[in-house]
Short mmCIF file of C-alpha atoms in Angstrom, two decimals:
data_model
loop_
_atom_site.label_atom_id
_atom_site.label_comp_id
_atom_site.label_asym_id
_atom_site.label_seq_id
_atom_site.Cartn_x
_atom_site.Cartn_y
_atom_site.Cartn_z
CA MET W 1 -55.61 -26.09 -55.43
CA ASP W 2 -54.08 -22.84 -54.04
CA ASP W 3 -56.17 -19.56 -53.22
CA PHE W 4 -55.19 -18.21 -56.66
CA GLU W 5 -56.76 -20.94 -58.69
CA PHE W 6 -59.64 -21.53 -56.23
CA PHE W 7 -60.73 -17.74 -56.41
CA LEU W 8 -60.41 -17.10 -60.05
CA LYS W 9 -62.52 -20.31 -60.91
CA LYS W 10 -65.10 -18.60 -58.44
CA VAL W 11 -64.78 -15.15 -59.80
CA ASN W 12 -64.78 -16.83 -63.51
CA ASP W 13 -68.09 -18.36 -62.40
CA PHE W 14 -69.55 -15.31 -61.46
CA HIS W 15 -68.34 -13.42 -64.26
CA GLY W 16 -68.98 -15.68 -67.21
CA HIS W 17 -65.33 -15.75 -68.41
CA THR W 18 -62.02 -15.68 -67.93
CA CYS W 19 -60.22 -12.22 -69.14
CA THR W 20 -57.30 -10.66 -68.48
CA GLY W 21 -59.25 -8.20 -66.00
CA ILE W 22 -60.64 -11.23 -64.03
CA VAL W 23 -57.00 -12.58 -63.56
CA LEU W 24 -55.57 -9.23 -62.71
CA GLY W 25 -58.84 -8.43 -60.26
CA THR W 26 -57.94 -11.75 -58.55
CA ARG W 27 -54.62 -11.02 -57.92
CA MET W 28 -54.98 -7.81 -56.74
CA THR W 29 -57.82 -8.62 -54.52
CA LEU W 30 -55.95 -11.56 -52.76
CA ALA W 31 -52.59 -9.36 -52.53
CA GLY W 32 -55.04 -6.60 -50.90
CA MET W 33 -56.49 -8.89 -48.26
CA ARG W 34 -53.01 -10.54 -47.41
CA TYR W 35 -52.04 -7.03 -46.74
CA LEU W 36 -54.88 -6.21 -44.19
CA GLY W 37 -54.54 -9.77 -42.78
CA LEU W 38 -57.89 -10.59 -43.95
CA ASP W 39 -58.81 -14.22 -44.63
CA PRO W 40 -60.72 -14.14 -48.16
CA HIS W 41 -62.46 -17.75 -47.24
CA ALA W 42 -64.16 -15.65 -44.50
CA LYS W 43 -66.92 -13.93 -44.40
CA ASN W 44 -65.34 -10.33 -43.82
CA ARG W 45 -68.41 -8.04 -43.15
CA ASN W 46 -66.40 -5.19 -41.80
CA ILE W 47 -64.74 -4.07 -45.02
CA ILE W 48 -65.03 -1.55 -47.66
CA ALA W 49 -63.86 -1.55 -51.05
CA TYR W 50 -63.63 1.43 -53.41
CA THR W 51 -63.10 0.50 -57.06
CA GLU W 52 -61.80 2.93 -59.53
CA ILE W 53 -63.18 1.35 -62.65
CA ASP W 54 -66.53 -0.20 -63.84
CA ARG W 55 -64.81 -3.07 -65.60
CA CYS W 56 -64.16 -7.01 -65.10
CA MET W 57 -61.83 -6.27 -62.13
CA ALA W 58 -64.53 -4.90 -59.90
CA ASP W 59 -66.35 -8.34 -60.48
CA ALA W 60 -63.49 -9.92 -58.57
CA VAL W 61 -63.32 -7.48 -56.01
CA LEU W 62 -66.98 -8.03 -55.31
CA VAL W 63 -66.69 -11.85 -55.40
CA ILE W 64 -63.68 -12.47 -53.05
CA THR W 65 -64.42 -9.85 -50.71
CA GLY W 66 -68.21 -10.16 -50.55
CA CYS W 67 -68.45 -6.37 -50.49
CA SER W 68 -71.55 -5.18 -52.66
CA LEU W 69 -73.48 -2.15 -53.72
CA GLY W 70 -76.53 -3.33 -51.90
CA ARG W 71 -74.62 -3.99 -48.23
CA ARG W 72 -73.34 -0.35 -49.45
CA SER W 73 -69.62 -1.95 -48.69
CA LEU W 74 -68.53 -1.72 -52.40
CA LYS W 75 -68.22 1.79 -53.73
CA TYR W 76 -67.72 2.84 -57.31
CA VAL W 77 -65.36 6.04 -58.02
CA ASP W 78 -65.22 7.11 -61.71
CA TYR W 79 -61.29 7.45 -62.15
CA GLY W 80 -60.94 4.94 -64.92
CA LYS W 81 -57.94 3.33 -63.54
CA PHE W 82 -57.37 -0.40 -62.80
CA ALA W 83 -56.91 0.24 -58.97
CA PHE W 84 -59.21 0.02 -56.00
CA THR W 85 -58.84 0.65 -52.05
CA LEU W 86 -59.97 -1.95 -49.39
CA ILE W 87 -60.57 -0.37 -45.95
CA GLU W 88 -60.90 -2.65 -42.47
CA GLN W 89 -63.52 -0.59 -40.75
CA THR W 90 -62.70 -1.94 -37.47
CA ASN W 91 -59.17 -0.42 -37.31
CA GLY W 92 -59.36 2.12 -40.28
CA ARG W 93 -56.10 0.28 -41.85
CA ALA W 94 -56.54 0.77 -45.66
CA VAL W 95 -54.61 -0.32 -48.78
CA ARG W 96 -55.07 0.87 -52.19
CA VAL W 97 -53.81 -1.87 -55.14
CA ILE W 98 -52.73 -0.38 -58.26
CA VAL W 99 -51.56 -2.49 -61.36
CA LYS W 100 -47.87 -1.38 -62.34
CA GLU W 101 -47.94 -2.55 -66.09
CA ASP W 102 -50.31 -2.21 -68.83
CA PHE W 103 -51.23 -5.85 -70.24
CA GLY W 104 -53.29 -4.66 -73.17
CA GLY W 105 -52.17 -5.86 -76.68
CA GLN W 106 -48.90 -6.94 -76.62
CA ASN W 107 -49.42 -10.80 -76.44
CA SER W 108 -52.33 -13.31 -76.89
CA MET W 109 -54.94 -13.14 -74.40
CA GLU W 110 -53.72 -16.73 -73.21
CA GLU W 111 -49.91 -15.46 -72.76
CA THR W 112 -51.13 -12.38 -71.08
CA ILE W 113 -53.39 -14.44 -68.61
CA GLN W 114 -50.34 -16.85 -68.34
CA LYS W 115 -47.94 -14.10 -67.55
CA ILE W 116 -50.54 -12.27 -64.90
CA SER W 117 -51.00 -15.58 -63.12
CA THR W 118 -47.19 -16.10 -62.56
CA ILE W 119 -45.63 -12.69 -62.17
CA THR W 120 -44.63 -12.10 -58.44
CA ASP W 121 -46.92 -9.48 -56.73
CA GLU W 122 -44.11 -7.03 -56.46
CA LYS W 123 -43.70 -6.96 -60.19
CA LEU W 124 -47.55 -6.91 -60.86
CA ILE W 125 -48.82 -4.33 -58.30
CA THR W 126 -48.34 -1.61 -56.01
CA LEU W 127 -49.64 -1.75 -52.56
CA GLN W 128 -50.17 1.72 -51.46
CA LYS W 129 -50.94 2.49 -47.59
CA VAL W 130 -53.53 5.16 -47.45
CA THR W 131 -56.43 6.52 -45.09
CA VAL W 132 -59.90 6.81 -46.28
CA ASP W 133 -62.50 9.57 -44.69
CA ILE W 134 -65.76 7.92 -44.98
CA SER W 135 -68.77 10.12 -44.60
CA GLU W 136 -71.27 8.73 -42.24
CA TYR W 137 -73.63 8.74 -45.13
CA ASP W 138 -71.45 6.32 -47.12
CA LEU W 139 -71.32 3.57 -44.40
CA PRO W 140 -73.21 0.29 -44.47
CA GLY W 141 -76.02 0.22 -42.32
CA TYR W 142 -79.70 2.23 -42.15
CA PRO W 143 -79.95 5.60 -43.77
CA LYS W 144 -78.50 8.26 -41.60
CA ARG W 145 -81.00 10.81 -43.09
CA THR W 146 -83.91 10.91 -45.68
CA ALA W 147 -85.73 13.51 -47.71
CA GLN W 148 -88.09 14.06 -50.28
CA CYS W 149 -87.61 15.83 -53.57
CA SER W 150 -89.95 18.77 -54.04
CA VAL W 151 -89.88 18.43 -57.51
CA CYS W 152 -90.35 14.68 -58.45
CA GLY W 153 -91.40 13.79 -54.89
CA GLU W 154 -89.29 10.97 -54.72
CA LYS W 155 -87.36 9.73 -51.73
CA ILE W 156 -83.79 10.55 -51.26
CA MET W 157 -81.55 8.71 -49.03
CA ASP W 158 -78.16 8.83 -47.23
CA GLY W 159 -77.53 12.70 -47.47
CA ARG W 160 -77.89 12.95 -51.19
CA ASP W 161 -80.44 15.83 -51.35
CA LEU W 162 -79.28 19.13 -52.43
CA VAL W 163 -80.82 22.88 -51.98
CA LYS W 164 -81.66 24.63 -55.14
CA ASP W 165 -83.30 27.74 -55.16
CA GLY W 166 -84.32 27.36 -51.34
CA ILE W 167 -86.16 23.93 -52.03
CA VAL W 168 -84.97 20.25 -51.47
CA CYS W 169 -84.01 18.57 -54.52
CA CYS W 170 -82.87 15.14 -55.64
CA ARG W 171 -79.57 15.32 -57.93
CA ALA W 172 -81.43 14.22 -61.04
CA CYS W 173 -84.13 17.42 -60.72
CA ALA W 174 -81.40 19.80 -59.23
CA GLN W 175 -78.63 19.06 -61.64
CA GLY W 176 -79.93 17.03 -64.82
CA LYS W 177 -81.22 13.21 -65.34
CA TYR W 178 -78.85 10.59 -66.87
CA TYR W 179 -82.36 9.44 -68.51
CA LYS W 180 -85.20 10.64 -70.42
CA GLU W 181 -88.72 10.25 -69.47
CA GLY W 182 -90.84 8.70 -72.11
#
């Protein structure tokens, strides 16, 4: 079994089913790791991944790289694009991986998955050398700074506090909450 089949099964087991996003994400992640010279079978604790979409592809990035929100090595940037960036922390090398083609709607799911599984990397994706300036507050590890919101009293970590009208606030109190209480 080659790396693609091995990792596709692993991602499928985590995600719960095989779909276009899982197959694309698996191909993309393996290509990005190859570009950086990383072994997907090894524990790669020195990489950070920025995913630009909150869809199936993100699960492939998580499973194959080992990056996760809880370890602060998986970042989500809401661009709505089928793309992600891998950064190797030890040397700062980074690659942004972008799908070249829209695979939605032309064929059946099975035909699309077959095409994605067999097309060459050169036809499927673009590997773009990039640089990423990562704030010290976004790096894995212990919080660099904590504060307490003067409005709700909740703890704020990693420099996410704001000053509004001269008082320290969390973003929810300063800019509005995504939820309603009660």
